[in-house]
Short mmCIF file of C-alpha atoms and ligand atoms in Angstrom, two decimals:
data_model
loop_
_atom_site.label_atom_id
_atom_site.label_comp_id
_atom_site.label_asym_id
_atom_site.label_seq_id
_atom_site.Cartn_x
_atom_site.Cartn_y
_atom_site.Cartn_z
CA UNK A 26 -24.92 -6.64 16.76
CA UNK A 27 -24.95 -6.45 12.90
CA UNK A 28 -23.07 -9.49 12.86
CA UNK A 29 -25.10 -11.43 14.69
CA UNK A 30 -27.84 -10.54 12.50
CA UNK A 31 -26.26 -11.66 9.53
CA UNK A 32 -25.62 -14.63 11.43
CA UNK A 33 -29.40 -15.40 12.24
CA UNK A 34 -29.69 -14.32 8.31
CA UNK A 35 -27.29 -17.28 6.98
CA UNK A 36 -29.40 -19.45 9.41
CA UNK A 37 -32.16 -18.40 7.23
CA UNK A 38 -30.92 -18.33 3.84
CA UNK A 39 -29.22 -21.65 4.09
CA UNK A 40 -32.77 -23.06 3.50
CA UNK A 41 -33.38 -21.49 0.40
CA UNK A 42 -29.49 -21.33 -1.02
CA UNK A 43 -29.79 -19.61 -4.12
CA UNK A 44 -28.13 -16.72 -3.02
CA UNK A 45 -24.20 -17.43 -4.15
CA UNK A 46 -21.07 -14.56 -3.22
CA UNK A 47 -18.22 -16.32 -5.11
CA UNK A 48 -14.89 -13.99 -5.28
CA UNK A 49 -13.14 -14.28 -8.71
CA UNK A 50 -9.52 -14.76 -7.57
CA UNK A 51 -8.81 -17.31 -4.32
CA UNK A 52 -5.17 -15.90 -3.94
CA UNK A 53 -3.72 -12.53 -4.32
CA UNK A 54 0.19 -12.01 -4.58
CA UNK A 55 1.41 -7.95 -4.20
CA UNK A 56 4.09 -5.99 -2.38
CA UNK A 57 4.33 -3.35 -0.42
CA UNK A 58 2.97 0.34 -1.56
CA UNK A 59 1.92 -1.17 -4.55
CA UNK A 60 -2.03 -0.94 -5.24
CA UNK A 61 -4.40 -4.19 -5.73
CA UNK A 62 -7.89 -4.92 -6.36
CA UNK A 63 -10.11 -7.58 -4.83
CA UNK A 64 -13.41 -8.48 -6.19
CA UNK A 65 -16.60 -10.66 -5.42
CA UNK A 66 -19.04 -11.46 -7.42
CA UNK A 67 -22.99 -12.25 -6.67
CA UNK A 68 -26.21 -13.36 -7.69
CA UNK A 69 -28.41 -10.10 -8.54
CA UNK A 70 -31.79 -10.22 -10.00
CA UNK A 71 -33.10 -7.74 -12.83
CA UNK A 72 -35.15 -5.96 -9.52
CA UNK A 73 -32.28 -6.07 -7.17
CA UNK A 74 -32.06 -2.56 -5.86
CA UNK A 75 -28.41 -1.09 -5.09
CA UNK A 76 -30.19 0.26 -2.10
CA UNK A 77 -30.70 -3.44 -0.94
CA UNK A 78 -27.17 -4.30 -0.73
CA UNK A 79 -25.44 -4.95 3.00
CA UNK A 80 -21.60 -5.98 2.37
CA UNK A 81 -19.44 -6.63 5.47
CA UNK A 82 -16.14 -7.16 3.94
CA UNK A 83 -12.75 -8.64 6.80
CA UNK A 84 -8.97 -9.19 7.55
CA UNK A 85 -9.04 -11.98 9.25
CA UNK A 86 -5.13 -13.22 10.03
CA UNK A 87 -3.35 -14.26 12.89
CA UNK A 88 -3.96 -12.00 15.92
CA UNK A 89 -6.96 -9.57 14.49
CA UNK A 90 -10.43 -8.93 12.55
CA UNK A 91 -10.55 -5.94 10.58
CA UNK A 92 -13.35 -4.22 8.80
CA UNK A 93 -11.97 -3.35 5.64
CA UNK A 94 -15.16 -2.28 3.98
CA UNK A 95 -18.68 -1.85 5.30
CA UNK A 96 -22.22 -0.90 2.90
CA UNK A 97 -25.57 -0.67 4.80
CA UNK A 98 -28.57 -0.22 2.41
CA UNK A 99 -26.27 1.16 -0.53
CA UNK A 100 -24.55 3.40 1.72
CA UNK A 101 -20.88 3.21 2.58
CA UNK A 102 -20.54 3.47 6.39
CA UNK A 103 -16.78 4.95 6.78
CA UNK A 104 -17.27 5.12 10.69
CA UNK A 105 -17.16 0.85 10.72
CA UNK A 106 -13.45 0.97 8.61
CA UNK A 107 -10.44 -0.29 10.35
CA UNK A 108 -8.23 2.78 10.95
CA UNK A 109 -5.44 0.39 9.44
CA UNK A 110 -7.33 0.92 5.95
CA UNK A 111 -8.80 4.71 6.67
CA UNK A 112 -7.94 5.95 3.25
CA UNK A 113 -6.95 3.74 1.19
CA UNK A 114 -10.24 1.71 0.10
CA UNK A 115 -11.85 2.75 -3.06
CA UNK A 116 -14.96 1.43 -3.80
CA UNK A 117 -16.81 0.78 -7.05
CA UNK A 118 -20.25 1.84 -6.84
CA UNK A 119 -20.89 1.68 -10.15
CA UNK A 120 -20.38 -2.11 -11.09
CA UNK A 121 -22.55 -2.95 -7.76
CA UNK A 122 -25.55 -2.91 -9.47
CA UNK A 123 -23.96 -5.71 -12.17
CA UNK A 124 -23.56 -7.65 -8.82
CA UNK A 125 -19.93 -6.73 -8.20
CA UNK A 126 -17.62 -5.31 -5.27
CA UNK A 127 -14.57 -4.00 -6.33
CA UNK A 128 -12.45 -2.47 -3.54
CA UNK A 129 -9.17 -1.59 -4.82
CA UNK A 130 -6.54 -1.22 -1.40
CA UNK A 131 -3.56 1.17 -2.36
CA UNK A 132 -0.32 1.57 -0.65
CA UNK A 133 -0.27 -1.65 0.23
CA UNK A 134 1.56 -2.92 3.88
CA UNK A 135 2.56 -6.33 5.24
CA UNK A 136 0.22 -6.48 7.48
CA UNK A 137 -2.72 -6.48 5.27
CA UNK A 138 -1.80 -9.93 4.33
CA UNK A 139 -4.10 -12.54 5.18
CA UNK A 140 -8.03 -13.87 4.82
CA UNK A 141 -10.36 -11.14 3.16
CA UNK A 142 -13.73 -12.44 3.96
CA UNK A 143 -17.47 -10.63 2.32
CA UNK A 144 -20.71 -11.33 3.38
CA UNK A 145 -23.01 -9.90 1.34
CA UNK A 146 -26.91 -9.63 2.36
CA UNK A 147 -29.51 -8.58 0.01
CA UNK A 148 -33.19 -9.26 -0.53
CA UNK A 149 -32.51 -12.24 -2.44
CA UNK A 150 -30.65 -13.80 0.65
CA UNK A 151 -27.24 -14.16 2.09
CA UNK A 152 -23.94 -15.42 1.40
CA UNK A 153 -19.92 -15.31 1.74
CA UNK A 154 -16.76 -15.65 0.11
CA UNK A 155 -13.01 -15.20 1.09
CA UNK A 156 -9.53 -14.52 -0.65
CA UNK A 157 -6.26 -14.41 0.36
CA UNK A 158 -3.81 -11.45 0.43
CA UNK A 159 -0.14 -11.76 0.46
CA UNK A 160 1.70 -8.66 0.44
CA UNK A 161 5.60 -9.09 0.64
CA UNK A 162 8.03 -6.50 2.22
CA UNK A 163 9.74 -4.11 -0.93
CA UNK A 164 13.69 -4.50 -0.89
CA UNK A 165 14.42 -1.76 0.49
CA UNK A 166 17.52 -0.83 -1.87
CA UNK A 167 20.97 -0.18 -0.02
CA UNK A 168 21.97 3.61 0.10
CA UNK A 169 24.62 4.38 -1.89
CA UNK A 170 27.42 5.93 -0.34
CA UNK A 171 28.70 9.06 -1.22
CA UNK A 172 31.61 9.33 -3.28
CA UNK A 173 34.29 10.17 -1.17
CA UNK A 174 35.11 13.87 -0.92
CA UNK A 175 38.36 15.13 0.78
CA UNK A 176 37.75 15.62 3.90
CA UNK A 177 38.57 19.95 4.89
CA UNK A 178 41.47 19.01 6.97
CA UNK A 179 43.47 17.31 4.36
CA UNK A 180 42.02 20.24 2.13
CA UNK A 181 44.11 22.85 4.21
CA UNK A 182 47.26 20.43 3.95
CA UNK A 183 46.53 21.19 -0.13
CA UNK A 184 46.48 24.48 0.46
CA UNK A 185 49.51 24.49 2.64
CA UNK A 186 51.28 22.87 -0.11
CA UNK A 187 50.11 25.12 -3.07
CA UNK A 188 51.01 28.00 -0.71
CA UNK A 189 54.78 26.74 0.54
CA UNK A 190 55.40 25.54 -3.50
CA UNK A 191 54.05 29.34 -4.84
CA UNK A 192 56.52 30.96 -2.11
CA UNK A 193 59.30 28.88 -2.78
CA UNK A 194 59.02 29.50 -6.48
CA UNK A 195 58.64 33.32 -5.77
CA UNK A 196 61.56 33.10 -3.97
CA UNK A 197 63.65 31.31 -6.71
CA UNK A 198 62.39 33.98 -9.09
CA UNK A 199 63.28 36.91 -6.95
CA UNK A 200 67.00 35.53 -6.43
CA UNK A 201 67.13 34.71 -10.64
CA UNK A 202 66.12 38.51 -11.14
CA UNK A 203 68.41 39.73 -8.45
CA UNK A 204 71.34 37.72 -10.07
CA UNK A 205 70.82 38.28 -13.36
CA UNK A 206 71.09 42.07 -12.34
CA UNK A 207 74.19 41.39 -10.97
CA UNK A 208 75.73 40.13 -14.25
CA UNK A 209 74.53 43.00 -16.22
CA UNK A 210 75.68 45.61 -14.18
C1 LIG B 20 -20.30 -18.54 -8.56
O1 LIG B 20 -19.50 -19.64 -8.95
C2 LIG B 20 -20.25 -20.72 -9.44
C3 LIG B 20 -19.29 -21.88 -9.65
O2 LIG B 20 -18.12 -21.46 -10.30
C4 LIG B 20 -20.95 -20.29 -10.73
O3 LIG B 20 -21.73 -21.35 -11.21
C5 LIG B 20 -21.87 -19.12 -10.41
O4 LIG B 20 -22.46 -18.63 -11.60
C6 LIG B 20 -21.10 -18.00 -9.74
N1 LIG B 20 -22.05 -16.98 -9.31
C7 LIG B 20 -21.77 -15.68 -9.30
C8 LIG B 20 -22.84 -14.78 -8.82
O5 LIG B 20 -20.68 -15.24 -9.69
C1 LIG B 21 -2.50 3.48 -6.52
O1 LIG B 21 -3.71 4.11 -6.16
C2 LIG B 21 -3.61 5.49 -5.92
C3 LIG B 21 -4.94 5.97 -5.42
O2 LIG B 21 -6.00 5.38 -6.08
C4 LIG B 21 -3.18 6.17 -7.23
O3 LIG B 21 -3.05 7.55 -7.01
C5 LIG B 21 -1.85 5.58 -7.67
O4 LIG B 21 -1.50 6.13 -8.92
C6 LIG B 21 -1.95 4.08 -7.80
N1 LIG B 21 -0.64 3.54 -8.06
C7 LIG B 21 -0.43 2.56 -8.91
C8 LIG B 21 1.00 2.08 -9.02
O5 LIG B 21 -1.33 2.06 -9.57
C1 LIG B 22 3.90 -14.88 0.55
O1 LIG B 22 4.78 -14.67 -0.54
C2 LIG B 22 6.13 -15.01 -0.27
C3 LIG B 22 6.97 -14.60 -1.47
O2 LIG B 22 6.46 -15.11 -2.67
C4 LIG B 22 6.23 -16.48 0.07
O3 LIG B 22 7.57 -16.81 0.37
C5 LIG B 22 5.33 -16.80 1.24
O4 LIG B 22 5.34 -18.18 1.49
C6 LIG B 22 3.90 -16.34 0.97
N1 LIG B 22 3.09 -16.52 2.16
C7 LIG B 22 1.89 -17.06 2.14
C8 LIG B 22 1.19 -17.13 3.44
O5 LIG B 22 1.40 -17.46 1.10
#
């Protein structure tokens, strides 16, 4: 519904065209869990009213169309998110007045590569603009193993040992004494 009201809105604004959205990077390069911020830029005037300001901001890739961000009159609607992004969007309201949107996406995932598009719709008109986000999988560093620890059963072979050497040497002393007696007596 809302979108085809924007639609029927471009219809109209492409007469007048002085309306521009323009985003201020094409391409976006980040990896996984990492944090990034996109941003659009458009044309305010000295009476445009933060309260005027519709943004419908998408993932658009291969197999789906995601609302990442959605602002009706000024007001974030959080019910329109993606669940994929439910958390993890931070909007700027402040710098929306300078004719802004900042939406900084944290913990980054591989799927929220692809085509971010914003339409923005305010009472000077209509417009859109789209970047690209490619987020790459972290290497996953290998475990390292543990350093090897003897296992118990070759522990109780030590102890075995220790034991059969301790009695053999208590025997040796036991036969000295006992023959040392002997030659004294
Ligand atoms: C959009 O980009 C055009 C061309 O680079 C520039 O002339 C214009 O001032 C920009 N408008 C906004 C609102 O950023
Ligand atoms: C990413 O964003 C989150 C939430 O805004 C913040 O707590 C965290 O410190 C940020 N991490 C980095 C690496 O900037
Ligand atoms: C994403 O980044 C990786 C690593 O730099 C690159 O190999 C790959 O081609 C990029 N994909 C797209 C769609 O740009």
């Amino acid at each position: 519904m809302i979108f085809r009201n924007l639609l029927l809105i471009k219809l109209i604004s492409c007469v007048s065209g002085t309306f521009v959205v323009n985003v201020t990077q094409t391409s976006y390069q980040a990896e996984e869990n990492h944090n990034i911020t996109l941003e659009w830029t458009f044309t305010t005037k000295p009476d445009t009213s933060s309260n005027s300001v519709n943004i419908f901001c998408n993932l658009i890739n291969d197999h789906k169309d995601l609302v990442l961000f959605h602002l009706h009159d000024g007001v974030e609607v959080s019910e329109s998110q993606d669940q994929q992004f439910s958390g993890r969007v931070q909007f700027d309201k402040d710098v929306l007045r300078e004719g802004r949107i900042r939406l900084q996406l944290s913990r980054l995932r591989t799927e929220d590569s692809g085509l971010y598009l914003c339409e923005v719709k305010t009472d000077d008109g209509w417009s859109s603009d789209r970047c690209r986000l490619n987020v790459t999988a972290a290497d996953h560093p290998e475990p390292q193993r543990p350093t090897v620890s003897p296992e118990p059963e070759s522990q109780g072979w030590i102890g075995l040992y220790v034991g059969l050497g301790l009695t053999a040497a208590a025997v040796l002393l036991v036969t000295l004494c006992f023959a040392l007696r002997r030659c004294f007596t």
